[in-house]
Amino acid sequence: MGIRFLFWALICATASLLLNFLSAIIKGRINRKKSVGFFHPYTNDGGGGERVLWCAVKAFQEVNSNLDCIIYTGDHDASPESLLTRAIDRFGVKLLHPPQVVHLYKRKWIEEGTYPRFTMVGQSFGSVYLCWEALCKHTPLVYIDTSGYAFTYPLARVFGCKVLCYTHYPTISSDMVSRVRQRDPMYNNDPLIAKSIWLSRCKVIYYTLFSWMYGFVGSCAHLAVVNSSWTQAHIVKLWGIPRHTKRIYPPCDTKGLQELSLERSINTPTIISVAQFRPEKAHTLQLEAFSVAIKKLGPGSPRPKLQFVGSCRNQEDEQRLQKLKEKAIELNVEKDVEFYRNLLYRDLVRLLGGAIAGIHSMVDEHFGISIVEYMAAGAIPIAHNSAGPKMDIVLEEQGQRTGFLAQNLEEYADAILQLLEMSDAERLEMADAARRRSRRFSEERFYDDFKAAISPVLSHSSL
C-alpha cells in the first residue's frame, strides 16, 4: 500500500511540474514584451565581456530608440541608474537611456563553488535553471546571451524568443580535449587527473559527450556572433551553423587611447598588466618573468616597474591577488610591483599612458581586448603566442612589427629584456605600428558591424 501511494504521489508531482512548465511557456509566449533581454548574471566582473555587454546595449538602443533593454543580473544592488553610471565610469560607454533590471536570485547554480566536480556540466545545467527564473520574470522577444551560457538557448526558443549570442570563447574546444589526451596539467585539468592514464581517458569521454551536447544547444541560436578567428573556427565546427555565425571583433576604446602621447618616461620604464585576477590569466608567470628579466639587466640600466591592474569577482579572486602579492615578496621584487584593484576607467587610461609595454599571458586567449588597449595607448604588447593574439592582433602592420609573442617563462623574460634595451627610436617605431594596427578593433567598427548583424533579426521580430 505504501509503495503504491508513493508511486502515485510521484506521478502526480511529475504531472504537476509538467503542467506548471507548459503553463509558464504558454504564458511567456502570450506575454512576451517588445524588448531585448541580455542574459549577463555578473554585471560587475569588470572584464572585456562586460564592455561588450554595454556596447551591445547601446547598439540596440541606437537601432531602435524605443526598444526596452532588459539586463538579467544576479547582482542584487544593481539598478538602472547604477548600471548606467557603471557603463560610463568603468568603460566610457554612454547609453542612450538606463537599461531595465531583472534581478536573479538563483545565481549560485552557475557558480564554480557549487560544483567541486564536473564543474563544466554543472554550471551549464545550472544556467538553464537560472534562465528559467529570468524568462518567467520577463519574457522578451529577443534573448541575447553575452556570457557564454549556450545551454539556455533551447529554453529561450521554447519560450518563443529569437536567440542571439555574443560568444567570447567556446565552453569546450578541441584544444581542451587534446590537452587531456596529452595529459598536460593546467588550470582546467587537475594534475591528479593528468598523472593518471585511466582518469584522463574517462575525462576524454566526459569531454566528448559534453562537446556533443554543447554542439546541439549551440545550434539553437538564430545568430551567433563570435569575437575572433580562433573562436569562429571552434564554434563553426561544434555548432554547425556557419551561415548564422559572424565574426565581429569586440569593442576596444582605441579612439580615446590613441590621443595619448607615444613619448614615455625612460627613468623608470613601466610594464602594465590588465586582466581579471583569474587563474587562466597566469599572473604568476608574468611576475616570475619580470623577476628573471630584472636579474639579467645590465649595470646602469634603469630598473623597471610592473603594474597589475584587475578586478576581483569573488573571494577566490581576492585570495589569488593576495598570493600574488606574497609571491612578489618571495621573488624580492615587491618594491618594483604595484597592484590596482577595481580601478576606474579614467585611472586605467592614466596608467596606460605611462607604460612602455603591456603584458598578457593567458593560453588560448580567445581575443584579448587588453592587448588592443595596450597597442592603442602606445604600450608595446608582450602576448601569449596562441589563439586571438597570434591569429588576429599582434600581426605586422604594413611590414612593421607590432609587438612580441611568447609561450614560456624564458621567452617572456627575453621579450621584456629586448623591449627594455630598445632605443627610443626603435620603441617609438614599433609603438606607432601597434597603434595603427589597433584601429582595426575600434568601438566604431564594432557598432557598425554589430548593427548590420542584428538588424535582420530585429526586422523579423516585430520590434
Short mmCIF file of C-alpha atoms in Angstrom, two decimals:
data_model
loop_
_atom_site.label_atom_id
_atom_site.label_comp_id
_atom_site.label_asym_id
_atom_site.label_seq_id
_atom_site.Cartn_x
_atom_site.Cartn_y
_atom_site.Cartn_z
CA MET A 1 0.00 0.00 0.00
CA GLY A 2 2.83 2.38 0.94
CA ILE A 3 4.72 1.71 -2.30
CA ARG A 4 1.57 2.21 -4.39
CA PHE A 5 0.88 5.53 -2.60
CA LEU A 6 4.47 6.67 -3.20
CA PHE A 7 4.20 5.69 -6.87
CA TRP A 8 1.03 7.72 -7.42
CA ALA A 9 2.43 10.64 -5.45
CA LEU A 10 5.46 10.65 -7.75
CA ILE A 11 3.25 10.58 -10.85
CA CYS A 12 1.11 13.45 -9.54
CA ALA A 13 4.19 15.52 -8.66
CA THR A 14 5.68 14.96 -12.12
CA ALA A 15 2.40 15.84 -13.80
CA SER A 16 2.17 18.99 -11.71
CA LEU A 17 5.68 20.05 -12.72
CA LEU A 18 4.90 19.45 -16.39
CA LEU A 19 1.68 21.43 -16.17
CA ASN A 20 3.50 24.32 -14.49
CA PHE A 21 6.19 24.11 -17.15
CA LEU A 22 3.68 24.24 -20.01
CA SER A 23 1.68 26.97 -18.27
CA ALA A 24 4.78 29.14 -17.88
CA ILE A 25 5.74 28.63 -21.52
CA ILE A 26 2.24 29.43 -22.80
CA LYS A 27 2.08 32.47 -20.55
CA GLY A 28 5.55 33.52 -21.69
CA ARG A 29 4.60 33.23 -25.35
CA ILE A 30 1.47 35.31 -24.79
CA ASN A 31 3.12 37.90 -22.55
CA ARG A 32 6.36 38.38 -24.42
CA LYS A 33 7.42 42.01 -24.18
CA LYS A 34 8.75 44.10 -27.05
CA SER A 35 12.19 44.10 -25.58
CA VAL A 36 15.65 42.60 -25.75
CA GLY A 37 16.79 40.61 -22.72
CA PHE A 38 20.52 40.43 -22.03
CA PHE A 39 21.48 37.34 -20.01
CA HIS A 40 24.53 38.57 -18.11
CA PRO A 41 24.38 37.25 -14.50
CA TYR A 42 27.59 39.04 -13.46
CA THR A 43 27.31 42.75 -14.30
CA ASN A 44 30.24 43.73 -12.09
CA ASP A 45 33.00 41.47 -13.41
CA GLY A 46 34.86 44.43 -14.91
CA GLY A 47 36.32 42.46 -17.83
CA GLY A 48 36.10 42.69 -21.60
CA GLY A 49 32.86 40.73 -21.55
CA GLU A 50 31.17 43.50 -19.59
CA ARG A 51 32.39 46.10 -22.08
CA VAL A 52 30.79 44.06 -24.87
CA LEU A 53 27.54 43.99 -22.88
CA TRP A 54 27.27 47.76 -22.61
CA CYS A 55 28.32 48.37 -26.19
CA ALA A 56 25.75 45.79 -27.35
CA VAL A 57 23.04 47.51 -25.29
CA LYS A 58 23.99 50.85 -26.81
CA ALA A 59 23.92 49.36 -30.32
CA PHE A 60 20.39 48.01 -29.79
CA GLN A 61 19.28 51.39 -28.42
CA GLU A 62 20.68 53.17 -31.47
CA VAL A 63 18.98 50.75 -33.87
CA ASN A 64 15.63 51.25 -32.11
CA SER A 65 15.49 54.04 -29.51
CA ASN A 66 12.07 52.87 -28.30
CA LEU A 67 13.37 49.42 -27.52
CA ASP A 68 13.42 48.28 -23.89
CA CYS A 69 16.75 46.68 -22.98
CA ILE A 70 16.50 44.30 -20.02
CA ILE A 71 19.52 43.17 -18.02
CA TYR A 72 19.17 39.82 -16.24
CA THR A 73 21.64 40.12 -13.36
CA GLY A 74 22.41 38.29 -10.15
CA ASP A 75 23.92 41.44 -8.60
CA HIS A 76 21.19 42.46 -6.19
CA ASP A 77 22.49 46.02 -5.73
CA ALA A 78 22.26 46.71 -9.47
CA SER A 79 19.74 49.36 -10.52
CA PRO A 80 19.08 51.11 -13.85
CA GLU A 81 20.89 54.22 -12.64
CA SER A 82 23.86 52.37 -11.14
CA LEU A 83 24.37 50.33 -14.33
CA LEU A 84 24.13 53.46 -16.46
CA THR A 85 26.78 55.11 -14.29
CA ARG A 86 28.94 51.98 -14.28
CA ALA A 87 28.95 51.77 -18.08
CA ILE A 88 30.27 55.35 -18.24
CA ASP A 89 32.72 55.30 -15.32
CA ARG A 90 34.23 51.86 -15.90
CA PHE A 91 34.15 51.61 -19.69
CA GLY A 92 33.39 55.06 -21.08
CA VAL A 93 30.19 53.78 -22.77
CA LYS A 94 27.32 56.31 -22.67
CA LEU A 95 23.96 54.57 -23.06
CA LEU A 96 21.05 56.49 -24.58
CA HIS A 97 18.89 55.69 -21.54
CA PRO A 98 19.15 53.43 -18.46
CA PRO A 99 18.50 49.72 -19.02
CA GLN A 100 15.78 47.95 -17.07
CA VAL A 101 16.90 45.40 -14.50
CA VAL A 102 15.55 41.94 -13.66
CA HIS A 103 17.19 40.55 -10.52
CA LEU A 104 18.01 36.85 -10.38
CA TYR A 105 18.20 35.00 -7.06
CA LYS A 106 19.39 31.57 -8.19
CA ARG A 107 22.86 32.58 -9.40
CA LYS A 108 24.52 30.11 -7.05
CA TRP A 109 23.62 27.40 -9.58
CA ILE A 110 26.19 28.77 -12.04
CA GLU A 111 28.97 29.41 -9.53
CA GLU A 112 32.09 27.23 -9.61
CA GLY A 113 31.95 26.57 -5.89
CA THR A 114 28.59 24.82 -6.25
CA TYR A 115 30.21 22.04 -8.30
CA PRO A 116 33.52 20.75 -6.85
CA ARG A 117 33.45 18.04 -9.54
CA PHE A 118 32.00 18.08 -13.06
CA THR A 119 32.05 21.86 -12.83
CA MET A 120 31.54 22.49 -16.52
CA VAL A 121 28.41 20.38 -16.91
CA GLY A 122 27.10 21.51 -13.53
CA GLN A 123 27.36 25.19 -14.43
CA SER A 124 25.84 24.53 -17.85
CA PHE A 125 22.72 22.84 -16.49
CA GLY A 126 22.61 25.34 -13.63
CA SER A 127 22.42 28.13 -16.21
CA VAL A 128 19.21 26.58 -17.57
CA TYR A 129 17.65 26.85 -14.11
CA LEU A 130 18.78 30.47 -13.84
CA CYS A 131 17.46 31.23 -17.33
CA TRP A 132 14.12 29.69 -16.32
CA GLU A 133 13.91 32.22 -13.49
CA ALA A 134 14.84 35.05 -15.87
CA LEU A 135 12.33 34.21 -18.61
CA CYS A 136 9.49 33.57 -16.15
CA LYS A 137 10.04 37.04 -14.70
CA HIS A 138 10.30 38.77 -18.08
CA THR A 139 9.99 37.14 -21.49
CA PRO A 140 11.45 39.31 -24.28
CA LEU A 141 11.02 38.93 -28.00
CA VAL A 142 14.80 38.76 -28.40
CA TYR A 143 17.03 36.91 -25.93
CA ILE A 144 20.75 37.61 -26.15
CA ASP A 145 23.38 35.76 -24.15
CA THR A 146 26.58 37.73 -23.61
CA SER A 147 28.19 35.42 -21.05
CA GLY A 148 28.57 32.10 -22.88
CA TYR A 149 25.68 30.10 -21.42
CA ALA A 150 24.74 28.15 -24.56
CA PHE A 151 22.63 25.60 -22.67
CA THR A 152 20.00 28.32 -22.18
CA TYR A 153 19.30 28.65 -25.92
CA PRO A 154 16.82 25.74 -26.33
CA LEU A 155 14.82 27.03 -23.34
CA ALA A 156 14.72 30.55 -24.76
CA ARG A 157 13.45 29.16 -28.05
CA VAL A 158 10.75 27.19 -26.25
CA PHE A 159 9.64 30.48 -24.69
CA GLY A 160 9.30 31.85 -28.24
CA CYS A 161 12.33 34.17 -28.22
CA LYS A 162 14.70 34.92 -31.04
CA VAL A 163 18.06 33.76 -29.72
CA LEU A 164 21.24 35.74 -30.26
CA CYS A 165 24.61 35.40 -28.58
CA TYR A 166 27.98 37.05 -28.42
CA THR A 167 30.41 34.21 -27.77
CA HIS A 168 33.80 35.15 -26.39
CA TYR A 169 35.10 31.58 -26.27
CA PRO A 170 33.64 28.08 -26.57
CA THR A 171 32.81 26.35 -23.29
CA ILE A 172 34.76 23.38 -24.63
CA SER A 173 37.13 23.09 -27.57
CA SER A 174 39.24 20.53 -29.36
CA ASP A 175 42.30 22.17 -27.76
CA MET A 176 40.95 21.30 -24.30
CA VAL A 177 40.30 17.71 -25.30
CA SER A 178 43.78 17.48 -26.82
CA ARG A 179 45.43 18.65 -23.59
CA VAL A 180 43.57 16.00 -21.60
CA ARG A 181 44.64 13.32 -24.11
CA GLN A 182 48.25 14.51 -23.82
CA ARG A 183 47.84 14.62 -20.02
CA ASP A 184 49.02 18.22 -19.71
CA PRO A 185 48.23 19.68 -16.25
CA MET A 186 46.57 23.11 -16.40
CA TYR A 187 44.07 25.27 -14.52
CA ASN A 188 41.22 23.27 -16.11
CA ASN A 189 42.98 19.88 -15.98
CA ASP A 190 43.81 18.82 -12.43
CA PRO A 191 47.37 17.41 -12.03
CA LEU A 192 45.86 14.35 -10.29
CA ILE A 193 43.90 13.54 -13.47
CA ALA A 194 46.83 14.38 -15.75
CA LYS A 195 49.03 11.86 -13.91
CA SER A 196 46.54 9.01 -14.35
CA ILE A 197 46.03 7.41 -17.76
CA TRP A 198 42.65 5.94 -16.71
CA LEU A 199 41.32 9.17 -15.23
CA SER A 200 42.48 11.01 -18.35
CA ARG A 201 40.63 8.53 -20.58
CA CYS A 202 37.47 8.96 -18.50
CA LYS A 203 37.78 12.73 -18.80
CA VAL A 204 38.20 12.47 -22.59
CA ILE A 205 34.92 10.51 -22.73
CA TYR A 206 33.27 13.14 -20.49
CA TYR A 207 34.56 15.96 -22.71
CA THR A 208 33.45 14.16 -25.87
CA LEU A 209 29.90 13.71 -24.57
CA PHE A 210 29.80 17.30 -23.39
CA SER A 211 31.03 18.50 -26.80
CA TRP A 212 28.10 16.75 -28.45
CA MET A 213 25.60 18.37 -26.05
CA TYR A 214 27.27 21.76 -26.47
CA GLY A 215 27.03 21.43 -30.24
CA PHE A 216 23.31 20.66 -30.04
CA VAL A 217 22.36 23.57 -27.76
CA GLY A 218 24.58 26.00 -29.65
CA SER A 219 22.88 25.15 -32.93
CA CYS A 220 19.64 26.59 -31.46
CA ALA A 221 20.97 30.15 -31.85
CA HIS A 222 19.39 32.21 -34.63
CA LEU A 223 22.55 34.33 -34.78
CA ALA A 224 25.93 33.51 -33.23
CA VAL A 225 28.37 36.40 -33.10
CA VAL A 226 31.94 35.45 -32.22
CA ASN A 227 34.87 37.63 -31.29
CA SER A 228 37.86 36.18 -33.14
CA SER A 229 39.10 33.85 -35.86
CA TRP A 230 40.04 31.24 -33.24
CA THR A 231 36.59 31.28 -31.63
CA GLN A 232 34.88 31.26 -35.02
CA ALA A 233 36.73 28.15 -36.14
CA HIS A 234 35.74 26.25 -32.99
CA ILE A 235 32.10 27.43 -32.94
CA VAL A 236 31.53 26.59 -36.61
CA LYS A 237 32.96 23.12 -36.02
CA LEU A 238 30.95 22.49 -32.84
CA TRP A 239 27.63 24.19 -33.60
CA GLY A 240 27.46 23.53 -37.33
CA ILE A 241 25.68 26.80 -38.26
CA PRO A 242 28.29 28.60 -40.40
CA ARG A 243 25.70 30.72 -42.24
CA HIS A 244 24.45 32.10 -38.93
CA THR A 245 27.90 32.64 -37.41
CA LYS A 246 29.52 36.05 -37.80
CA ARG A 247 32.88 37.28 -36.57
CA ILE A 248 32.75 40.76 -35.04
CA TYR A 249 35.79 41.90 -33.13
CA PRO A 250 34.94 43.18 -29.63
CA PRO A 251 34.78 46.94 -29.00
CA CYS A 252 38.05 48.45 -27.85
CA ASP A 253 38.49 52.05 -26.76
CA THR A 254 41.07 52.83 -29.41
CA LYS A 255 39.87 56.38 -30.13
CA GLY A 256 40.42 57.81 -26.66
CA LEU A 257 43.62 55.87 -26.04
CA GLN A 258 45.13 56.94 -29.36
CA GLU A 259 45.15 60.52 -28.10
CA LEU A 260 47.81 59.59 -25.56
CA SER A 261 51.35 60.62 -26.37
CA LEU A 262 53.74 57.90 -27.54
CA GLU A 263 56.57 59.54 -25.57
CA ARG A 264 57.20 57.73 -22.27
CA SER A 265 59.49 58.19 -19.30
CA ILE A 266 62.63 56.06 -19.52
CA ASN A 267 63.84 56.79 -15.97
CA THR A 268 61.51 54.09 -14.63
CA PRO A 269 60.20 52.02 -17.58
CA THR A 270 56.73 50.73 -16.71
CA ILE A 271 55.12 47.48 -17.85
CA ILE A 272 51.39 47.13 -17.25
CA SER A 273 49.24 44.01 -16.93
CA VAL A 274 45.47 44.47 -17.27
CA ALA A 275 43.38 41.36 -16.54
CA GLN A 276 40.92 40.00 -14.01
CA PHE A 277 42.61 38.09 -11.20
CA ARG A 278 41.52 34.70 -12.52
CA PRO A 279 43.67 31.53 -12.70
CA GLU A 280 43.76 31.34 -16.51
CA LYS A 281 45.30 34.83 -16.75
CA ALA A 282 48.58 33.36 -15.43
CA HIS A 283 49.71 36.41 -13.44
CA THR A 284 52.36 34.36 -11.64
CA LEU A 285 54.14 33.66 -14.93
CA GLN A 286 54.29 37.41 -15.62
CA LEU A 287 55.72 38.10 -12.18
CA GLU A 288 58.35 35.38 -12.49
CA ALA A 289 59.38 36.54 -15.99
CA PHE A 290 59.67 40.11 -14.72
CA SER A 291 61.90 38.88 -11.87
CA VAL A 292 64.16 36.96 -14.27
CA ALA A 293 64.42 39.97 -16.60
CA ILE A 294 65.44 42.27 -13.75
CA LYS A 295 68.25 39.90 -12.76
CA LYS A 296 69.57 39.93 -16.34
CA LEU A 297 69.56 43.72 -16.70
CA GLY A 298 72.93 45.23 -17.47
CA PRO A 299 74.68 47.55 -14.98
CA GLY A 300 73.39 51.11 -15.11
CA SER A 301 70.12 50.13 -16.76
CA PRO A 302 67.02 51.80 -15.27
CA ARG A 303 65.04 49.47 -13.01
CA PRO A 304 61.58 48.80 -14.48
CA LYS A 305 58.22 48.70 -12.72
CA LEU A 306 55.36 46.21 -13.16
CA GLN A 307 51.76 47.31 -12.56
CA PHE A 308 48.97 44.74 -12.11
CA VAL A 309 45.51 46.16 -12.81
CA GLY A 310 42.43 43.95 -12.46
CA SER A 311 39.14 43.20 -10.78
CA CYS A 312 38.09 40.51 -8.31
CA ARG A 313 34.79 38.70 -8.87
CA ASN A 314 34.70 36.79 -5.59
CA GLN A 315 36.63 35.64 -2.53
CA GLU A 316 38.70 33.19 -4.58
CA ASP A 317 39.95 36.07 -6.75
CA GLU A 318 40.76 38.09 -3.61
CA GLN A 319 42.84 35.21 -2.31
CA ARG A 320 44.56 34.87 -5.68
CA LEU A 321 45.52 38.55 -5.56
CA GLN A 322 46.90 38.17 -2.04
CA LYS A 323 49.02 35.18 -3.10
CA LEU A 324 50.38 37.24 -5.99
CA LYS A 325 51.48 39.94 -3.53
CA GLU A 326 53.16 37.28 -1.40
CA LYS A 327 54.90 35.90 -4.49
CA ALA A 328 56.32 39.34 -5.24
CA ILE A 329 57.84 39.40 -1.75
CA GLU A 330 59.22 35.88 -2.23
CA LEU A 331 60.88 36.95 -5.51
CA ASN A 332 62.24 40.10 -3.83
CA VAL A 333 60.56 42.44 -6.33
CA GLU A 334 57.80 43.83 -4.10
CA LYS A 335 59.27 47.35 -4.37
CA ASP A 336 59.07 47.12 -8.17
CA VAL A 337 55.48 45.87 -8.37
CA GLU A 338 52.22 47.79 -7.87
CA PHE A 339 48.70 46.36 -7.56
CA TYR A 340 45.50 48.17 -8.56
CA ARG A 341 42.14 46.54 -7.84
CA ASN A 342 38.80 47.56 -9.43
CA LEU A 343 40.26 50.70 -10.97
CA LEU A 344 38.04 53.34 -12.57
CA TYR A 345 38.40 53.69 -16.34
CA ARG A 346 39.93 57.18 -16.21
CA ASP A 347 42.61 55.91 -13.82
CA LEU A 348 43.33 52.95 -16.09
CA VAL A 349 43.84 55.35 -19.01
CA ARG A 350 46.31 57.34 -16.92
CA LEU A 351 48.35 54.21 -16.17
CA LEU A 352 48.27 53.05 -19.80
CA GLY A 353 49.57 56.47 -20.83
CA GLY A 354 52.71 55.92 -18.77
CA ALA A 355 53.53 52.33 -19.76
CA ILE A 356 56.08 51.38 -22.41
CA ALA A 357 54.67 47.85 -22.64
CA GLY A 358 51.67 45.71 -21.74
CA ILE A 359 51.98 42.05 -20.81
CA HIS A 360 49.45 39.24 -21.32
CA SER A 361 49.94 35.51 -20.65
CA MET A 362 46.66 33.61 -21.00
CA VAL A 363 46.93 30.45 -23.10
CA ASP A 364 44.33 30.38 -25.90
CA GLU A 365 43.00 33.84 -25.09
CA HIS A 366 40.00 33.96 -27.40
CA PHE A 367 40.70 37.58 -28.36
CA GLY A 368 42.41 39.92 -25.91
CA ILE A 369 40.83 43.37 -25.54
CA SER A 370 43.53 44.44 -23.10
CA ILE A 371 46.18 43.74 -25.77
CA VAL A 372 44.43 46.06 -28.22
CA GLU A 373 44.17 48.69 -25.49
CA TYR A 374 47.91 48.41 -24.90
CA MET A 375 48.57 48.96 -28.59
CA ALA A 376 46.17 51.90 -28.91
CA ALA A 377 47.71 53.56 -25.85
CA GLY A 378 51.23 53.19 -27.25
CA ALA A 379 52.30 50.35 -24.94
CA ILE A 380 54.03 47.60 -26.92
CA PRO A 381 52.31 44.23 -26.27
CA ILE A 382 54.03 41.11 -24.99
CA ALA A 383 51.31 38.48 -25.51
CA HIS A 384 50.89 34.72 -25.48
CA ASN A 385 51.67 33.04 -28.78
CA SER A 386 48.26 31.40 -29.28
CA ALA A 387 44.65 31.97 -30.38
CA GLY A 388 43.46 35.60 -30.70
CA PRO A 389 46.76 37.42 -30.09
CA LYS A 390 48.55 35.18 -32.60
CA MET A 391 45.81 34.97 -35.26
CA ASP A 392 44.21 38.43 -35.14
CA ILE A 393 46.03 41.04 -33.09
CA VAL A 394 49.84 41.01 -32.80
CA LEU A 395 50.47 40.83 -36.54
CA GLU A 396 52.63 43.02 -38.76
CA GLU A 397 51.16 46.33 -39.85
CA GLN A 398 52.39 47.34 -43.30
CA GLY A 399 55.50 45.23 -42.85
CA GLN A 400 56.36 46.52 -39.37
CA ARG A 401 56.36 44.52 -36.12
CA THR A 402 53.71 45.48 -33.61
CA GLY A 403 54.85 43.56 -30.53
CA PHE A 404 56.17 40.30 -29.08
CA LEU A 405 54.70 36.80 -28.76
CA ALA A 406 55.93 34.37 -26.11
CA GLN A 407 54.99 30.96 -24.69
CA ASN A 408 57.07 30.24 -21.60
CA LEU A 409 58.98 31.89 -18.78
CA GLU A 410 62.24 32.26 -20.74
CA GLU A 411 60.54 33.75 -23.81
CA TYR A 412 58.60 36.27 -21.71
CA ALA A 413 61.76 37.30 -19.84
CA ASP A 414 63.68 37.68 -23.12
CA ALA A 415 60.86 39.79 -24.62
CA ILE A 416 60.91 42.09 -21.57
CA LEU A 417 64.69 42.43 -21.86
CA GLN A 418 64.56 43.18 -25.59
CA LEU A 419 61.98 45.86 -25.01
CA LEU A 420 63.92 47.46 -22.15
CA GLU A 421 67.11 47.52 -24.25
CA MET A 422 65.44 49.14 -27.28
CA SER A 423 66.48 52.63 -28.31
CA ASP A 424 63.82 55.34 -28.10
CA ALA A 425 63.60 55.45 -31.90
CA GLU A 426 63.04 51.68 -32.17
CA ARG A 427 60.41 51.71 -29.44
CA LEU A 428 58.53 54.65 -30.97
CA GLU A 429 58.52 52.97 -34.39
CA MET A 430 57.05 49.74 -33.00
CA ALA A 431 54.58 51.60 -30.78
CA ASP A 432 53.34 53.61 -33.75
CA ALA A 433 52.85 50.46 -35.86
CA ALA A 434 50.97 48.84 -32.95
CA ARG A 435 48.72 51.89 -32.63
CA ARG A 436 47.87 51.79 -36.33
CA ARG A 437 47.08 48.09 -36.03
CA SER A 438 44.71 48.75 -33.12
CA ARG A 439 42.40 50.87 -35.30
CA ARG A 440 41.06 47.66 -36.83
CA PHE A 441 39.35 46.91 -33.50
CA SER A 442 37.69 50.23 -32.66
CA GLU A 443 34.33 50.72 -30.96
CA GLU A 444 33.06 52.41 -34.11
CA ARG A 445 33.89 49.31 -36.14
CA PHE A 446 32.07 47.14 -33.57
CA TYR A 447 28.94 49.31 -33.67
CA ASP A 448 28.80 49.29 -37.47
CA ASP A 449 29.29 45.53 -37.77
CA PHE A 450 27.03 44.63 -34.83
CA LYS A 451 24.15 46.79 -36.04
CA ALA A 452 24.42 45.26 -39.50
CA ALA A 453 24.27 41.77 -37.96
CA ILE A 454 21.27 42.36 -35.66
CA SER A 455 19.13 44.47 -38.00
CA PRO A 456 17.73 41.47 -39.97
CA VAL A 457 16.80 39.74 -36.70
CA LEU A 458 15.02 42.82 -35.34
CA SER A 459 13.14 43.34 -38.59
CA HIS A 460 11.69 39.82 -38.29
CA SER A 461 10.89 40.12 -34.56
CA SER A 462 8.13 42.76 -34.67
CA LEU A 463 10.35 45.21 -32.79
#
